[in-house]
């Protein structure tokens, strides 16, 4: 017979070889903590140290330069200031345009493909499949599609509709079109799958009740589907925004950041500074400033959306 | 390495069979005890089996030297070489490319190879093309020898030239202009200069110019031909000199004034247009040779880029060099001697001839005279292999080439006047150089 006292926590001794040892929970955490310290805390700390020095591997002494590389980002006469902020604006623009498309299109597709229509599984697979391609394959594909002269898009515009050629790859502004269209095509399937899973969690009885009340399809979508999917939308939006801010491969392959750095993303510029200019300390400083901005941004986003979520639940 | 072309084992065997050289065992300069040396290179593409086979042959013919070769992507090596040197674990021999070599030299990661070391290893440095050999030199010292080379060349479409009545491949500015005009026709069949000529709707055109870094190498070649350079004697950027502006202006005028090149074009679009017989001259890397050879019924030739400038023949080239990283104090002198013997053997004519099967140009004079090349299209540039210049000699490659490529893009696309684009590029480059200087010797 089990007595209640067997299950209550006991004060154990530090060196006792049983479950009552107060170190036990920490021992369970140890493997993860070790990886976390070695692969996250240490590199981040080391990166911070690098950003305060003029990092030189081949020298015994690393010159301490304090905030020099951070100050460069706020000194308009430096290339770092000019290009870092330009690339940040570029990346923000990309995020602002691509996120609503990626969330909206995913929701639309999920709602359409949740119904028992003919060939549903095939369509789901078709929309999901581009996501398994590597960014280079996807990038080359969309670069070809939107090439100024030989691209399919321009050929169709010209041959079938008699429209003038658009210089997609060499015109500021237009150069975003292949990048954004390519990204949506490439990643929308993943978000769609998340929405499909969430749709499966909505009880049919809610819709049946709405049917009895005489609600039409739009009213049901607006007043049932959207609010009940809100937690999923929050998750998808936050992850999509963070992924969009990490834009790199698409710009690299499709436009190489051009024309005139107009599609160069922050990560691309940090990479250029680190591995093109070999200014590793400067690149580290940029990475930390960018990371801090992301952190602030994510906190604000979570707060706003959680507030929104709570409000919609109270309704 | 993809850009270095890809020709399979068949060509390798062909080179071995028909080449004027025999893979004989050369006299080894190394007579010390048996040593093992490590060799790191980035030939990870179709050229990898050729390199592995050469290393195997070296090991077979040198009983007292064991070479352990490792192939890894170039970028990984560029990131790892300094840490490896700093920790005293650098390989004995490393292959470094032209765009990285001066950086590693100026960072103190590579060991100079003295004339005495060359003599001891029986390496006659005159066996190489001079500008190619000088790619690995810095402040009067040599740091390596070339084993692989690529160059910017001018492909020409024979059928289209014949159709347009162009019988001679242009070799200078005037000839290029004349030929390019003859090759250009709008959709209605009108020529540049004729009434109603529509420059926006070209059916055929003279020369391919385009916006990416490869396109920018045409501008680099033209600047060199005009006696200009990318950097001055203090290694600051100076690609906005009058010679440079004049050279780049000529190229931009081909688009904007002469209408014999397409505006706003990309390398891919020009590549397709050239293969489809729409453009007479396609300047680009010689690595496209293999692709054109495989295009059915395509009659093309390869020429040295015409002399646009008024000083000298010149074109851009890329290369890979065998180098000796800096080692810890107390490094075994036998290993160094064995490494030098390996460098000698690997860069000698018989091996270089084998290496050309990967699509590389000869790095050794004697190889360029081999009968194997006589009937091949690429032989069109062999008499000028001595005029190929790498973007080398300054440690801040990224800081100069990035802004240079950007300047060409803005000028070619007509976003800025040539002078303004080059001035802005030089300004940006020099700001970055000033920041980079403390990191270099």
Coordinates of N, CA, C and O in Angstrom, one line a residue, chain B residues 324-383:
Chain B
X324 N 52.9 28.1 -49.6 CA 53.4 27.5 -48.3 C 52.9 28.3 -47.2 O 53.4 29.4 -46.9
X325 N 52.0 27.8 -46.4 CA 51.5 28.6 -45.2 C 52.6 28.7 -44.2 O 53.6 27.9 -44.2
X326 N 52.5 29.8 -43.4 CA 53.5 30.0 -42.3 C 53.3 28.8 -41.3 O 52.2 28.4 -40.9
X327 N 54.4 28.3 -40.8 CA 54.4 27.1 -39.9 C 55.0 27.6 -38.5 O 55.7 28.6 -38.5
X328 N 54.8 26.7 -37.6 CA 55.4 27.0 -36.2 C 56.9 27.0 -36.3 O 57.5 26.4 -37.2
X329 N 57.5 27.6 -35.2 CA 59.0 27.5 -35.1 C 59.4 26.1 -34.9 O 58.6 25.3 -34.3
X330 N 60.5 25.7 -35.5 CA 61.0 24.3 -35.4 C 60.3 23.4 -36.4 O 60.4 22.2 -36.3
X331 N 59.7 24.0 -37.4 CA 59.1 23.2 -38.5 C 60.2 22.4 -39.2 O 61.3 22.9 -39.5
X332 N 59.9 21.1 -39.5 CA 60.8 20.2 -40.1 C 61.3 20.7 -41.5 O 60.5 20.8 -42.4
X333 N 62.6 21.0 -41.6 CA 63.1 21.5 -42.9 C 62.9 20.4 -44.0 O 62.8 20.8 -45.2
X334 N 62.8 19.2 -43.7 CA 62.6 18.1 -44.7 C 61.2 18.3 -45.3 O 61.0 18.0 -46.5
X335 N 60.3 18.7 -44.4 CA 58.9 18.8 -44.9 C 58.9 20.0 -45.9 O 58.2 19.9 -47.0
X336 N 59.6 21.1 -45.6 CA 59.6 22.2 -46.5 C 60.2 21.8 -47.8 O 59.7 22.1 -48.9
X337 N 61.4 21.1 -47.8 CA 62.0 20.7 -49.0 C 61.1 19.7 -49.8 O 61.0 19.8 -51.0
X338 N 60.4 18.8 -49.1 CA 59.5 17.9 -49.8 C 58.3 18.7 -50.4 O 57.9 18.4 -51.6
X339 N 57.9 19.7 -49.7 CA 56.8 20.6 -50.2 C 57.2 21.3 -51.5 O 56.5 21.4 -52.5
X340 N 58.5 21.8 -51.5 CA 59.0 22.5 -52.7 C 59.1 21.5 -53.8 O 58.9 21.9 -55.0
X341 N 59.5 20.3 -53.6 CA 59.6 19.3 -54.6 C 58.2 19.0 -55.2 O 58.0 18.9 -56.4
X342 N 57.2 18.9 -54.3 CA 55.8 18.7 -54.7 C 55.4 19.9 -55.6 O 54.8 19.7 -56.7
X343 N 55.7 21.1 -55.2 CA 55.3 22.3 -56.0 C 56.0 22.2 -57.4 O 55.4 22.5 -58.4
X344 N 57.3 21.9 -57.4 CA 58.0 21.8 -58.6 C 57.3 20.8 -59.6 O 57.0 21.1 -60.7
X345 N 57.1 19.6 -59.1 CA 56.5 18.5 -59.9 C 55.1 18.9 -60.4 O 54.8 18.8 -61.6
X346 N 54.3 19.4 -59.5 CA 52.9 19.7 -59.8 C 52.8 20.8 -60.8 O 51.8 20.8 -61.6
X347 N 53.7 21.8 -60.8 CA 53.6 22.9 -61.7 C 54.4 22.7 -63.0 O 54.5 23.6 -63.8
X348 N 55.0 21.6 -63.1 CA 55.9 21.3 -64.3 C 55.0 21.0 -65.5 O 53.8 20.7 -65.4
X349 N 55.6 21.2 -66.7 CA 54.8 21.1 -67.9 C 54.0 19.8 -68.1 O 52.8 19.9 -68.4
X350 N 54.6 18.6 -67.8 CA 53.7 17.4 -68.1 C 52.5 17.4 -67.2 O 51.4 17.1 -67.8
X351 N 52.6 17.8 -66.0 CA 51.4 17.8 -65.1 C 50.5 18.9 -65.5 O 49.2 18.8 -65.5
X352 N 51.0 20.1 -65.9 CA 50.2 21.2 -66.3 C 49.4 20.8 -67.6 O 48.2 21.2 -67.7
X353 N 50.0 20.1 -68.4 CA 49.3 19.6 -69.7 C 48.1 18.8 -69.3 O 47.0 18.9 -69.8
X354 N 48.3 17.9 -68.3 CA 47.2 17.0 -67.8 C 46.1 17.9 -67.3 O 44.9 17.7 -67.5
X355 N 46.5 18.9 -66.5 CA 45.6 19.8 -65.8 C 44.7 20.6 -66.8 O 43.6 20.9 -66.5
X356 N 45.2 20.9 -68.0 CA 44.4 21.6 -68.9 C 43.2 20.8 -69.3 O 42.2 21.4 -69.9
X357 N 43.1 19.5 -69.1 CA 41.9 18.8 -69.4 C 40.8 19.2 -68.5 O 39.6 18.8 -68.8
X358 N 41.0 19.9 -67.4 CA 39.9 20.4 -66.6 C 39.3 21.7 -67.1 O 38.3 22.2 -66.6
X359 N 39.9 22.2 -68.2 CA 39.4 23.5 -68.7 C 40.3 24.6 -68.4 O 40.1 25.8 -68.8
X360 N 41.3 24.4 -67.6 CA 42.3 25.4 -67.3 C 43.1 25.8 -68.5 O 43.4 25.0 -69.4
X361 N 43.5 27.1 -68.5 CA 44.5 27.5 -69.6 C 45.9 27.0 -69.1 O 46.1 26.8 -67.9
X362 N 46.8 26.9 -70.0 CA 48.2 26.5 -69.6 C 48.8 27.6 -68.7 O 48.5 28.8 -68.9
X363 N 49.5 27.2 -67.7 CA 50.2 28.2 -66.8 C 51.7 28.2 -67.2 O 52.4 29.1 -66.8
X364 N 52.1 27.2 -68.0 CA 53.5 27.0 -68.3 C 53.6 27.2 -69.8 O 52.8 26.7 -70.6
X365 N 54.6 28.0 -70.2 CA 54.8 28.4 -71.6 C 54.8 27.2 -72.5 O 54.2 27.1 -73.6
X366 N 55.6 26.2 -72.1 CA 55.8 25.0 -73.0 C 54.5 24.3 -73.3 O 54.3 23.8 -74.4
X367 N 53.6 24.3 -72.4 CA 52.3 23.6 -72.6 C 51.5 24.3 -73.7 O 50.8 23.6 -74.5
X368 N 51.6 25.6 -73.7 CA 50.8 26.4 -74.7 C 51.2 26.0 -76.1 O 50.5 26.3 -77.1
X369 N 52.4 25.5 -76.3 CA 52.9 25.1 -77.6 C 52.6 23.7 -78.0 O 53.0 23.2 -79.0
X370 N 51.9 23.0 -77.1 CA 51.6 21.6 -77.4 C 50.7 21.5 -78.6 O 49.7 22.2 -78.7
X371 N 50.9 20.4 -79.3 CA 50.1 20.2 -80.6 C 48.6 19.9 -80.3 O 47.8 20.2 -81.1
X372 N 48.4 19.4 -79.1 CA 47.0 19.1 -78.7 C 46.0 20.3 -78.9 O 44.9 20.1 -79.2
X373 N 46.6 21.5 -78.7 CA 45.7 22.7 -78.7 C 45.5 23.2 -80.1 O 44.6 24.1 -80.4
X374 N 46.3 22.8 -81.1 CA 46.3 23.5 -82.4 C 45.0 23.6 -83.1 O 44.6 24.6 -83.6
X375 N 44.2 22.5 -83.0 CA 42.9 22.5 -83.7 C 41.7 23.0 -82.8 O 40.6 22.9 -83.2
X376 N 42.0 23.3 -81.5 CA 40.9 23.7 -80.6 C 40.6 25.2 -80.7 O 41.6 26.0 -80.9
X377 N 39.4 25.6 -80.5 CA 39.0 27.0 -80.6 C 39.8 27.9 -79.6 O 40.1 29.0 -80.0
X378 N 40.1 27.3 -78.5 CA 40.8 28.1 -77.4 C 42.1 28.6 -77.8 O 42.7 29.5 -77.3
X379 N 42.7 27.9 -78.8 CA 44.1 28.2 -79.2 C 44.2 29.7 -79.8 O 45.3 30.3 -79.9
X380 N 43.0 30.2 -80.1 CA 42.9 31.6 -80.6 C 43.5 32.7 -79.7 O 43.9 33.8 -80.1
X381 N 43.7 32.3 -78.4 CA 44.2 33.3 -77.4 C 45.6 33.0 -77.0 O 46.2 33.7 -76.2
X382 N 46.2 31.9 -77.5 CA 47.4 31.4 -76.9 C 48.6 32.3 -77.1 O 49.6 32.3 -76.4
X383 N 48.6 33.1 -78.2 CA 49.7 34.0 -78.5 C 49.7 35.2 -77.5 O 50.7 35.9 -77.5

